[in-house]
PDB file of C-alpha atoms (C1' of nucleotides) in Angstrom:
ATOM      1  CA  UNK J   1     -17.725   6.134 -14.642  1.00 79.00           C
ATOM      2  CA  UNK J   2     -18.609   3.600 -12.734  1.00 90.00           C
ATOM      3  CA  UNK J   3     -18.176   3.518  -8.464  1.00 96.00           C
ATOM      4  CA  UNK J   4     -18.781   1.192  -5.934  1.00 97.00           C
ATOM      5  CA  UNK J   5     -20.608   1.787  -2.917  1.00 98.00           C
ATOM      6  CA  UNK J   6     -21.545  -0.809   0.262  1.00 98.00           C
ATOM      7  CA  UNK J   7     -21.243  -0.548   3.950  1.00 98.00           C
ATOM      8  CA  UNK J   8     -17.417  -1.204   5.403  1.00 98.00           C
ATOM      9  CA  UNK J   9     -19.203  -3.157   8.616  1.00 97.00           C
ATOM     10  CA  UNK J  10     -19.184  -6.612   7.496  1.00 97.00           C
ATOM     11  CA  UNK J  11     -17.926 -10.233   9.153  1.00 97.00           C
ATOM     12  CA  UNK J  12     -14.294 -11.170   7.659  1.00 97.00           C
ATOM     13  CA  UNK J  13     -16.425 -14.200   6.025  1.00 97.00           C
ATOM     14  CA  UNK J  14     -18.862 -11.700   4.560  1.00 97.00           C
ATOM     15  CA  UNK J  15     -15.262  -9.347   3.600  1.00 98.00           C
ATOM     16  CA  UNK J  16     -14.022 -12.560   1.455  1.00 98.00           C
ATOM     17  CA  UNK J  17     -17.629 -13.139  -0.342  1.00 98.00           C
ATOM     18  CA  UNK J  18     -17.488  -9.013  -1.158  1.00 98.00           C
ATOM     19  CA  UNK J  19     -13.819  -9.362  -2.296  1.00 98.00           C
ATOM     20  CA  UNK J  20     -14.770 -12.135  -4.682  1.00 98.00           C
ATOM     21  CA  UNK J  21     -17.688 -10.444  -5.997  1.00 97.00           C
ATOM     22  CA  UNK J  22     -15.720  -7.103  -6.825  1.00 98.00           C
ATOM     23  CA  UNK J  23     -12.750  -8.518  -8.405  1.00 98.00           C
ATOM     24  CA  UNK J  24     -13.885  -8.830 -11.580  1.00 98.00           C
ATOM     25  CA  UNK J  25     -14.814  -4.981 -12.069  1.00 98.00           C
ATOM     26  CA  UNK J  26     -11.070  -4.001 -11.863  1.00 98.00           C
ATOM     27  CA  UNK J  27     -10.409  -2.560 -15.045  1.00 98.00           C
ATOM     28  CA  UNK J  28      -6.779  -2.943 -16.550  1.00 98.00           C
ATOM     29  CA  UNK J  29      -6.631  -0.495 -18.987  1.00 98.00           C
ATOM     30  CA  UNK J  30      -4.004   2.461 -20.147  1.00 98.00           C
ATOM     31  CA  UNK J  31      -4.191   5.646 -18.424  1.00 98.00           C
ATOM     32  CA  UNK J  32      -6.996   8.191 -20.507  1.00 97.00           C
ATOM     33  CA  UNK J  33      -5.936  11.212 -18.618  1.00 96.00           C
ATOM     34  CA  UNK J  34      -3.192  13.254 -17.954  1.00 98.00           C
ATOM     35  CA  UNK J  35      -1.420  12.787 -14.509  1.00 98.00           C
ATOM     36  CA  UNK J  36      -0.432  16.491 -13.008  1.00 98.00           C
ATOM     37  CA  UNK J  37      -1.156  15.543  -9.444  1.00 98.00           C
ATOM     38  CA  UNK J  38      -0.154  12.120  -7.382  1.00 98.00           C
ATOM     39  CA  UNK J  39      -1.393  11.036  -4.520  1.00 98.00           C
ATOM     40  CA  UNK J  40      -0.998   8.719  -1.678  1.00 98.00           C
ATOM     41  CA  UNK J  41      -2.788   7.905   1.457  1.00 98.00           C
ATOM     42  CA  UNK J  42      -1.716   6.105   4.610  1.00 98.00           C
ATOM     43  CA  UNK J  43      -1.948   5.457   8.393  1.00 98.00           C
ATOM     44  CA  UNK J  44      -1.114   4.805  11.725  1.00 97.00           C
ATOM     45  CA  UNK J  45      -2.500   3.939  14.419  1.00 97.00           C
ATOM     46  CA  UNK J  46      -3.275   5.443  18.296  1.00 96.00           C
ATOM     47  CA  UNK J  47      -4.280   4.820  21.974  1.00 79.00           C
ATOM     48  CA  UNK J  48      -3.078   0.369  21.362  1.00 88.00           C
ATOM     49  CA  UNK J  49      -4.078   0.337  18.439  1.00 91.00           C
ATOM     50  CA  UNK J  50      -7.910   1.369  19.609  1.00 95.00           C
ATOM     51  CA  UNK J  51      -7.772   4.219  16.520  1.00 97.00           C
ATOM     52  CA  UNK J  52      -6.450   5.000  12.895  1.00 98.00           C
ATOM     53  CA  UNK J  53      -5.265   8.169  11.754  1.00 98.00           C
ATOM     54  CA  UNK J  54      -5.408   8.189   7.950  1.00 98.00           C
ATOM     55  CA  UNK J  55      -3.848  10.693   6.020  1.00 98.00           C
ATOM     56  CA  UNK J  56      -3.761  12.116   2.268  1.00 98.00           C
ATOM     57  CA  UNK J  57      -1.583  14.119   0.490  1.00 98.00           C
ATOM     58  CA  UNK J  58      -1.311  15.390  -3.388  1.00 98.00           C
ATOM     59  CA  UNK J  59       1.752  16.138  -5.040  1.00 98.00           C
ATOM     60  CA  UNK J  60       2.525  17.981  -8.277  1.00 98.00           C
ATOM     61  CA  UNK J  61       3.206  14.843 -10.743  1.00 98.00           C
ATOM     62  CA  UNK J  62       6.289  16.592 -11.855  1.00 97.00           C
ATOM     63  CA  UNK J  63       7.556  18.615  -9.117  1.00 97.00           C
ATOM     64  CA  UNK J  64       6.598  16.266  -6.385  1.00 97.00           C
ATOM     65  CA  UNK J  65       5.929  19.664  -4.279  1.00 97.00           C
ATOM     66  CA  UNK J  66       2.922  18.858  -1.726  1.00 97.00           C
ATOM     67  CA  UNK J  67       0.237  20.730  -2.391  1.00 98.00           C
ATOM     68  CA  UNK J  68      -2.279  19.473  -0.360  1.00 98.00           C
ATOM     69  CA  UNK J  69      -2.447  17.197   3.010  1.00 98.00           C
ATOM     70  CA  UNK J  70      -5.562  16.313   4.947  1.00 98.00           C
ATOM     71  CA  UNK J  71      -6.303  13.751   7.483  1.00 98.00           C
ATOM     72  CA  UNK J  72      -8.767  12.132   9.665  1.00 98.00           C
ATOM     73  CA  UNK J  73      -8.928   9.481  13.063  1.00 98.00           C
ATOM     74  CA  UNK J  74     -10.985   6.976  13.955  1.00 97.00           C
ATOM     75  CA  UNK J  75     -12.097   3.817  16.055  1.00 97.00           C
ATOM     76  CA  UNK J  76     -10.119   0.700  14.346  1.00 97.00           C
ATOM     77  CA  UNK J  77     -13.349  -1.933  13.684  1.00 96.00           C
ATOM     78  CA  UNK J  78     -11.370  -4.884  12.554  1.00 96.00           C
ATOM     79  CA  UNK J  79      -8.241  -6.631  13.737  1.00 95.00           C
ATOM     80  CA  UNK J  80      -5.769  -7.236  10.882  1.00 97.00           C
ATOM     81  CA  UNK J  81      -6.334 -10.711   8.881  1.00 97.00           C
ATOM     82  CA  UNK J  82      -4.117 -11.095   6.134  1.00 97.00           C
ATOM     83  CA  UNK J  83      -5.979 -10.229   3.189  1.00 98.00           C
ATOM     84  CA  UNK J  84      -8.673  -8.208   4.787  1.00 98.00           C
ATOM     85  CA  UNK J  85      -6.210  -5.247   5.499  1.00 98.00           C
ATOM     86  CA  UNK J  86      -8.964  -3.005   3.484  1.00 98.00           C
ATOM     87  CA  UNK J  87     -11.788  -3.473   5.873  1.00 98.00           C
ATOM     88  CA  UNK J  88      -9.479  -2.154   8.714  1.00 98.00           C
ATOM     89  CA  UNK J  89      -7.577   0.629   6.841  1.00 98.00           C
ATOM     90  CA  UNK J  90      -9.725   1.565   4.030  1.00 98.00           C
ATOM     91  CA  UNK J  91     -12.757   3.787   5.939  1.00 98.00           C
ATOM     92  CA  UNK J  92     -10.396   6.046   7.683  1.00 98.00           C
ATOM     93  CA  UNK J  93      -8.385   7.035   4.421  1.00 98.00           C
ATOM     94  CA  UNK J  94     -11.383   7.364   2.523  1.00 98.00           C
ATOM     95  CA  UNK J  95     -12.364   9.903   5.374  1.00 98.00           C
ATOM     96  CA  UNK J  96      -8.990  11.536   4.777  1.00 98.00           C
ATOM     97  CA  UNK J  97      -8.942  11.793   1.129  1.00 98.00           C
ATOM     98  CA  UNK J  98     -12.644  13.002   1.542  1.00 98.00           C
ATOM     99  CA  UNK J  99     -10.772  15.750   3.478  1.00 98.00           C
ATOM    100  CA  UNK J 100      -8.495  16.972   0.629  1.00 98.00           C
ATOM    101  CA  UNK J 101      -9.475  20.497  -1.450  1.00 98.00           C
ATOM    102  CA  UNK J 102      -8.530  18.922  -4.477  1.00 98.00           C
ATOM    103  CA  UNK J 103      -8.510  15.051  -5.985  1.00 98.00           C
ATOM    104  CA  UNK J 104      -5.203  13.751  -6.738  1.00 98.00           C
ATOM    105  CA  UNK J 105      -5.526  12.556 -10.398  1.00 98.00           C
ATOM    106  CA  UNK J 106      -3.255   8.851  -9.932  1.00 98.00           C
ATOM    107  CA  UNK J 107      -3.498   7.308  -6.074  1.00 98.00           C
ATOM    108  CA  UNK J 108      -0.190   5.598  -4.479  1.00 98.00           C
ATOM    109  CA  UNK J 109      -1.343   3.200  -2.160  1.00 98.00           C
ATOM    110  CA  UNK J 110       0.445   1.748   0.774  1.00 98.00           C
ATOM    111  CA  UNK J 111      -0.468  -2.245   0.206  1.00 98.00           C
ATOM    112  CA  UNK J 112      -1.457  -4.356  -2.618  1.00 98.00           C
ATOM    113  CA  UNK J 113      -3.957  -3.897  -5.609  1.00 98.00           C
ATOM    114  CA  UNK J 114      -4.288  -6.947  -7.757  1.00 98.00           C
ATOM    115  CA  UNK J 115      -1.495  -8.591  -6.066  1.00 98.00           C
ATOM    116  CA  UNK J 116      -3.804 -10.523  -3.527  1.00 98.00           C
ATOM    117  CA  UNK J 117      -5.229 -13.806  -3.242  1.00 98.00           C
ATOM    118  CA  UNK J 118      -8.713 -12.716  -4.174  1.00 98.00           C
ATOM    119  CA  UNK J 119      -7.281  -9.929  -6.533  1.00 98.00           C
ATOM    120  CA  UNK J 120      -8.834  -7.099  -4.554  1.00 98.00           C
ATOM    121  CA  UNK J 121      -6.013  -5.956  -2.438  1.00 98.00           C
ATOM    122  CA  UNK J 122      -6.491  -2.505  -0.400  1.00 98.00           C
ATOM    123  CA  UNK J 123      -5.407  -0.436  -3.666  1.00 99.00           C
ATOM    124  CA  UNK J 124      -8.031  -1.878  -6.010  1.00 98.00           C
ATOM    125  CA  UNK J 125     -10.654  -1.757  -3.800  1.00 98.00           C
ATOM    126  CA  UNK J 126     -10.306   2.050  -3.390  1.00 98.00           C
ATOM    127  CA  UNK J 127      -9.559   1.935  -7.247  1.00 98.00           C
ATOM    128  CA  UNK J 128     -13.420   0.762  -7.625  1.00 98.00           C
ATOM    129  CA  UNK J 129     -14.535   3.378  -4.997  1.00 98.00           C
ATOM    130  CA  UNK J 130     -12.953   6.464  -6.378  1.00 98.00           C
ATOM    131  CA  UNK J 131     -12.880   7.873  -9.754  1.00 98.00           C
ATOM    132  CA  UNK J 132      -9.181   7.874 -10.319  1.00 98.00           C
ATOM    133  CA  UNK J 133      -6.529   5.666 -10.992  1.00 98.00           C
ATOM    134  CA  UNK J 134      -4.622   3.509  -8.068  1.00 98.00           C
ATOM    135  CA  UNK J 135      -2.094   1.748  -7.961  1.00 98.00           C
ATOM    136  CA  UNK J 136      -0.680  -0.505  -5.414  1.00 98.00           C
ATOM    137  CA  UNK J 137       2.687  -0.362  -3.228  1.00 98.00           C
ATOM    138  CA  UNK J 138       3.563  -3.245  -1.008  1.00 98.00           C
ATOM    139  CA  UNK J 139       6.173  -3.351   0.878  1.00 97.00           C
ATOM    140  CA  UNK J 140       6.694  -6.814   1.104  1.00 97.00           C
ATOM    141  CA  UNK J 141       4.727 -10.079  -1.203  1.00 97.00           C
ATOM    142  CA  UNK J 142       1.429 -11.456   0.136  1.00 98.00           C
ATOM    143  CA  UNK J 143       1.338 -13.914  -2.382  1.00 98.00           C
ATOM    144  CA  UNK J 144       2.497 -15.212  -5.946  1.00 98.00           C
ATOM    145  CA  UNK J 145       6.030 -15.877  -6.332  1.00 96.00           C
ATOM    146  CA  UNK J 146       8.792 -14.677  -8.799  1.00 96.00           C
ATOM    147  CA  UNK J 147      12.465 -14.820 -10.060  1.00 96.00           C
ATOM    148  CA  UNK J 148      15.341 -13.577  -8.423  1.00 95.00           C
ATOM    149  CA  UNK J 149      15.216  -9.537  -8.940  1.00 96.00           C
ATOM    150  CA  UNK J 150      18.438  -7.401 -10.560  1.00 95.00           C
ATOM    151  CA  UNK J 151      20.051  -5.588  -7.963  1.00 94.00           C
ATOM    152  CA  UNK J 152      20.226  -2.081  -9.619  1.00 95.00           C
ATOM    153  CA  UNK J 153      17.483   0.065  -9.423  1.00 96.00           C
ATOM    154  CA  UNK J 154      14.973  -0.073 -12.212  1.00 97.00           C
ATOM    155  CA  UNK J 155      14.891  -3.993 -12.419  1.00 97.00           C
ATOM    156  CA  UNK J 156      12.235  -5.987 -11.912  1.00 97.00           C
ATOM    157  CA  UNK J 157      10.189  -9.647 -12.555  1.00 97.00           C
ATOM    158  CA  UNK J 158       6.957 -10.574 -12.490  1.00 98.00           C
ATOM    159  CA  UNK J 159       4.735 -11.618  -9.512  1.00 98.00           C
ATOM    160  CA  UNK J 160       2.904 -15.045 -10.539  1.00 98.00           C
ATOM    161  CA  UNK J 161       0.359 -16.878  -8.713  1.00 97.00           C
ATOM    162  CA  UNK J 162      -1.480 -19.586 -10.357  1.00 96.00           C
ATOM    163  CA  UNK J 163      -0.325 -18.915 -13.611  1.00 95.00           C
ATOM    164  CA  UNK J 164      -1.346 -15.452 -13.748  1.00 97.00           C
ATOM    165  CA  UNK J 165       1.214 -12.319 -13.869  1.00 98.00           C
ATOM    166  CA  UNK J 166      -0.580 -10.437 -10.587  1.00 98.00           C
ATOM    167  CA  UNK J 167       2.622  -7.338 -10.439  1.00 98.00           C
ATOM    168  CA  UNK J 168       6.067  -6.724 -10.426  1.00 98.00           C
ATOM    169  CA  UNK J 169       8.663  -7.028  -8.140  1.00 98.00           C
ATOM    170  CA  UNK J 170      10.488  -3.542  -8.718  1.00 98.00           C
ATOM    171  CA  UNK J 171      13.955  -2.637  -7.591  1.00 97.00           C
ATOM    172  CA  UNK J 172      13.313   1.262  -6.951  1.00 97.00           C
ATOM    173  CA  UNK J 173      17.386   2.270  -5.286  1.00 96.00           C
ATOM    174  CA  UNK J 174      20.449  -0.137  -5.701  1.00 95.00           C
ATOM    175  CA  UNK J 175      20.732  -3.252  -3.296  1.00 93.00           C
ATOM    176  CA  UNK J 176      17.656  -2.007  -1.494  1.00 95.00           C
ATOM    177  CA  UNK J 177      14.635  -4.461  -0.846  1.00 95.00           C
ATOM    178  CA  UNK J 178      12.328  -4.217  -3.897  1.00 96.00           C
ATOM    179  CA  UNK J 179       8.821  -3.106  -3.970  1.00 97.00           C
ATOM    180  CA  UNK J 180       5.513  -5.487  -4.908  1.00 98.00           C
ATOM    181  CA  UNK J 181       3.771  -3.215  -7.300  1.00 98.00           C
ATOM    182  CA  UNK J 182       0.167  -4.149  -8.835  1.00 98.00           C
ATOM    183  CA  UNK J 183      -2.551  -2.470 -10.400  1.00 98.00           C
ATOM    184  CA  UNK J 184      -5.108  -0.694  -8.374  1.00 98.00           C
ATOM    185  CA  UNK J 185      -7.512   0.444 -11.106  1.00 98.00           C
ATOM    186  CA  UNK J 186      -7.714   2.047 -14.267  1.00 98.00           C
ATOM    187  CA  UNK J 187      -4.242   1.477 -15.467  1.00 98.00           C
ATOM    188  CA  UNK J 188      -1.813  -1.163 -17.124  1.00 98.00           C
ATOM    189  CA  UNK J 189       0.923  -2.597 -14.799  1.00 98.00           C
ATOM    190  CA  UNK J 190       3.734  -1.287 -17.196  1.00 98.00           C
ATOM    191  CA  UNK J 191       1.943   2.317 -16.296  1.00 98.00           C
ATOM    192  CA  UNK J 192       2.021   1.539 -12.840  1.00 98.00           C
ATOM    193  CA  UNK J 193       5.953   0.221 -12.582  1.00 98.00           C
ATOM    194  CA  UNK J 194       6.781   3.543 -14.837  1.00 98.00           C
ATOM    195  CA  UNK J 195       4.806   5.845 -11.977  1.00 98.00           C
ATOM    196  CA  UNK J 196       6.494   4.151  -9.500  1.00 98.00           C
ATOM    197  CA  UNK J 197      10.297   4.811 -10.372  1.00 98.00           C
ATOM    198  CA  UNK J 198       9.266   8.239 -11.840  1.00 98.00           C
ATOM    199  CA  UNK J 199       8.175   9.025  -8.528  1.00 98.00           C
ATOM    200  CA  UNK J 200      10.880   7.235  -6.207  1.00 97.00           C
ATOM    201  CA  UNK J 201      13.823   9.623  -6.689  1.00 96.00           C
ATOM    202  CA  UNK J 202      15.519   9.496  -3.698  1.00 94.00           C
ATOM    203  CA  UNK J 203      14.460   6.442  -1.414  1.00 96.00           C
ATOM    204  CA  UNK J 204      12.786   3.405  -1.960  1.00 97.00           C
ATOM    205  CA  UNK J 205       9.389   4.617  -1.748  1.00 98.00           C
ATOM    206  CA  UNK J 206       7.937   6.860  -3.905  1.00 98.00           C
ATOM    207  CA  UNK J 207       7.579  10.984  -2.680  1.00 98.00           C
ATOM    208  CA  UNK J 208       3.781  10.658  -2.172  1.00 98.00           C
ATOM    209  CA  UNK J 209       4.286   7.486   0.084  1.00 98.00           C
ATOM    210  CA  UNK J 210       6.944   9.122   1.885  1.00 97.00           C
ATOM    211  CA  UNK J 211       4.856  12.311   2.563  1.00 97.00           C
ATOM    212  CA  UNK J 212       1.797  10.478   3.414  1.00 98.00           C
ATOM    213  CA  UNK J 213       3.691   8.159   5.900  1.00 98.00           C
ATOM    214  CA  UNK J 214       5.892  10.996   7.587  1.00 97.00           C
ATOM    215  CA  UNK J 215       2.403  12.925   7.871  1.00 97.00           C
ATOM    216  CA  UNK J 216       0.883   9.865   9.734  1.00 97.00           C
ATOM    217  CA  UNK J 217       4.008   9.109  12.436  1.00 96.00           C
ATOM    218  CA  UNK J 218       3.856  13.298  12.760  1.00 95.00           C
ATOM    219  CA  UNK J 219       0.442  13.018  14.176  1.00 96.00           C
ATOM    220  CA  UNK J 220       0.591   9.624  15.656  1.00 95.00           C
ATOM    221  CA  UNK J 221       2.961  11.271  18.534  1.00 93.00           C
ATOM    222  CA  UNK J 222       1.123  14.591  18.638  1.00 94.00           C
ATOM    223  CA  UNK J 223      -2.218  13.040  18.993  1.00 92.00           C
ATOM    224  CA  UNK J 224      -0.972  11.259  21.529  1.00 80.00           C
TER     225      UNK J 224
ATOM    226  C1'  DG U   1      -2.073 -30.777  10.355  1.00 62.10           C
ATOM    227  C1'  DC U   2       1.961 -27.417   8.974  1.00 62.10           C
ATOM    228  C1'  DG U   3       3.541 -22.974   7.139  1.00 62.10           C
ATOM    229  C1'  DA U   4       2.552 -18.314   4.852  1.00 62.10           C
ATOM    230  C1'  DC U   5       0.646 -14.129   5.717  1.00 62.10           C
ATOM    231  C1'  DA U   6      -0.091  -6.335   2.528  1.00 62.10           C
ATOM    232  C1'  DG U   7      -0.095  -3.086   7.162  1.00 62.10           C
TER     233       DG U   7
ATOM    234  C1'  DA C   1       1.378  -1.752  12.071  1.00 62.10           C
ATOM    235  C1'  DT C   2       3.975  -1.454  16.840  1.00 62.10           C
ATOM    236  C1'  DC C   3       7.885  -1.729  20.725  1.00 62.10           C
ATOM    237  C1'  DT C   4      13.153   0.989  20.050  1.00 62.10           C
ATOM    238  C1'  DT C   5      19.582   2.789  19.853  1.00 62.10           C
ATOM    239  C1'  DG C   6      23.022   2.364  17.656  1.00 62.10           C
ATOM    240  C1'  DT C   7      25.135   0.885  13.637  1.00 62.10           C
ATOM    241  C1'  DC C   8      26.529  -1.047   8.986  1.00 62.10           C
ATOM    242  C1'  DG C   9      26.707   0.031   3.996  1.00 62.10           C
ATOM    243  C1'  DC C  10      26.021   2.696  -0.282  1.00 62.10           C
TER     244       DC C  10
END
DNA sequence: GCGACAG
DNA sequence: ATCTTGTCGC
């Protein structure tokens, strides 16, 4: 299995030239293993925005019971640049998942994955540092454009950008804002659209999101 | 030069 | 992301 390794300290110019370099070792390719436990990672951050608290949590893939959380802080190195979100967020929630007592076998991440101008969005970067599959949940587009999107939950068009299908837009609840899902790593965008609804019961997001974000704002105010 | 712009 | 109460809609 191949796993990428390099040092997270780098000049946004020297962040583009590794993004460009990495994109082409995203592999889109069917899921080989089975999925019993999803994952998710996420922050916040503390003291203005000085630190990051990351966090990580695991989920049964079926129950969506948490079985594990873990966490970890610290100092925020980069200011956020559109499209270098990873080198700001990405060492602290490695730290966290680092933390956890056992891998998640499929990671949820808050942000894009191929979706990005470079295709190396937060999501697929991780995707090329760990050994599972990722896949990536924005929130709102960073780029490409699409269709109009059905308003019922379970609808969806594709994300284009220079000819290219990049993700999905994916209506997860009724009349609710969609999400911009794309893969992370290891796994087909028609895998990663089907993970996302099977795991957003509820609310828009899916449980692991949810859990992972909740976790962060719980220790953003207790941390201080 | 003028917008757009994950979290 | 973050600063923040009540409020509209499914």
């Amino acid at each position: 299995m191949t796993t990428i390794r390099h040092t997270w300290d780098v000049t946004p110019a020297e962040a583009i030239a590794l993004q460009k370099e990495l994109a082409g070792r995203v592999e889109q390719v069917r899921l080989t293993a089975a999925v019993e436990t999803i994952g998710a990672v996420d922050c916040a951050f503390l003291a203005g925005g000085k630190q990051i608290v990351a966090t990580a949590v695991v989920m049964g893939a079926k129950s969506l019971e948490v079985i594990a959380r873990a966490y970890a802080v610290a100092p925020v190195k980069m200011a956020y640049i559109p499209g270098l979100l990873t080198f700001r967020e990405a060492p602290a929630e490695l730290e966290a998942l680092a933390e956890l007592p056992v891998e998640p076998d499929l990671l949820l991440v808050d942000g894009a994955g191929r979706a990005h101008p470079r295709r190396l969005g937060i999501a697929a970067h991780l995707g090329l540092w760990l050994p599972m599959p990722t896949i990536g949940v924005a929130k709102s587009r960073l780029c490409g454009e699409h269709r109009a999107v059905g308003a019922t939950r379970g609808s969806s068009v594709k994300l284009l950008d220079e000819g290219e299908v990049i993700g999905k837009v994916v209506r997860t609840r009724d009349h609710v804002q969609p999400l911009y899902i794309s893969v992370g790593n290891r796994i087909t965008l028609e895998e990663a659209v089907a993970w996302t609804l099977r795991t957003a019961t509820r609310t828009r997001l899916p449980e692991p999101i949810r859990a992972a974000h909740h976790m962060a704002g719980e220790l953003k105010k207790k941390l201080a």
